[in-house]
XYZ file of C-alpha atoms in Angstrom:
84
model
C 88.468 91.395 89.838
C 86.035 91.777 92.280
C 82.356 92.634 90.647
C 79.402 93.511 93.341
C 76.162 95.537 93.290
C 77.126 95.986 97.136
C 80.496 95.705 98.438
C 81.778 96.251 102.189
C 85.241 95.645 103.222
C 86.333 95.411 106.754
C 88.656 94.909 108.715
C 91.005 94.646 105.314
C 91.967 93.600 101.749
C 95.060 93.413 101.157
C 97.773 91.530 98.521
C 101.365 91.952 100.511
C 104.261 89.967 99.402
C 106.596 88.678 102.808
C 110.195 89.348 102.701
C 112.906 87.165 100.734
C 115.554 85.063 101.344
C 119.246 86.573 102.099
C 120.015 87.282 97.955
C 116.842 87.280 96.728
C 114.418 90.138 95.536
C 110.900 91.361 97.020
C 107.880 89.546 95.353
C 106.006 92.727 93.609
C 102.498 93.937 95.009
C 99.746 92.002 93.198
C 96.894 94.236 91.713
C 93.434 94.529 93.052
C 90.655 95.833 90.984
C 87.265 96.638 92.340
C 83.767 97.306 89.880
C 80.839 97.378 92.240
C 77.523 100.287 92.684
C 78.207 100.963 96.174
C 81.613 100.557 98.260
C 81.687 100.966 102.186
C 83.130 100.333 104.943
C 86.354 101.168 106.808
C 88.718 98.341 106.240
C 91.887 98.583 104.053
C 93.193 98.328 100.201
C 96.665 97.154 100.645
C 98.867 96.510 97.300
C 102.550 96.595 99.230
C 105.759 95.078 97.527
C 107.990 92.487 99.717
C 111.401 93.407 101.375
C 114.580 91.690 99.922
C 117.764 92.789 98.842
C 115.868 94.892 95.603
C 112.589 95.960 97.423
C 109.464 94.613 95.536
C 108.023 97.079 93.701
C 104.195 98.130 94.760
C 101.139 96.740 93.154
C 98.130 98.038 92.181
C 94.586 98.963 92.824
C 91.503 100.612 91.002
C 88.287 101.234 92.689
C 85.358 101.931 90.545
C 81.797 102.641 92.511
C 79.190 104.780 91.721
C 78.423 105.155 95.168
C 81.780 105.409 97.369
C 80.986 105.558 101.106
C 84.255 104.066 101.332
C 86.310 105.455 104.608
C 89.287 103.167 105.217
C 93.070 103.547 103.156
C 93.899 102.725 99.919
C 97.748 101.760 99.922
C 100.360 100.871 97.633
C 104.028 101.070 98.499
C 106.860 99.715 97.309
C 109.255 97.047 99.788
C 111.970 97.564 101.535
C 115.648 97.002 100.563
C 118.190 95.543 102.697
C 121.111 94.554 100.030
C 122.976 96.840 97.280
C-alpha cells in the first residue's frame, strides 16, 4: 500500500513474476494498491502473472485518488502457458 497526498509515477510500477523452470508453474501477479489525493503522470500499473507450464494467474491493482490526472496503463494479465 502506497499512501500519498501527491503521487506521480513514471516511467512505471509494476509487480511481474519471470517465467519458471521446465515443470514448474508461473509465480501469480502480486497486488498493488494505491490511496493518495492526486495521481499523475504517464508511467505504468503492471500486475502480470509469470509464464510456466500453468501460466501465473494476474495480480491485482486498485487506484483510489480524488484527483486522477493519471494518463499511463493500468494492466493485469494473466502468464503464459507452455506445458499441458
Amino acid at each position: 500500500m502506497v499512501d500519498f497526498n501527491n503521487l506521480k509515477i513514471e516511467p512505471h510500477f509494476k509487480l511481474n513474476f519471470g517465467k519458471s523452470g521446465k515443470n514448474g508453474n508461473g509465480g501469480d501477479g502480486g497486488s498493488i494498491f494505491i490511496f493518495t489525493e492526486k495521481l499523475a503522470g504517464d508511467g505504468k500499473f503492471l500486475a502480470h502473472g509469470g509464464r510456466g507450464k500453468h501460466g501465473g494467474k494476474g495480480g491485482n491493482i486498485k487506484i483510489i485518488a480524488k484527483n486522477n490526472d493519471f494518463k499511463g496503463e493500468v494492466s493485469v494479465k494473466g502468464g503464459d502457458s507452455y506445458g499441458k
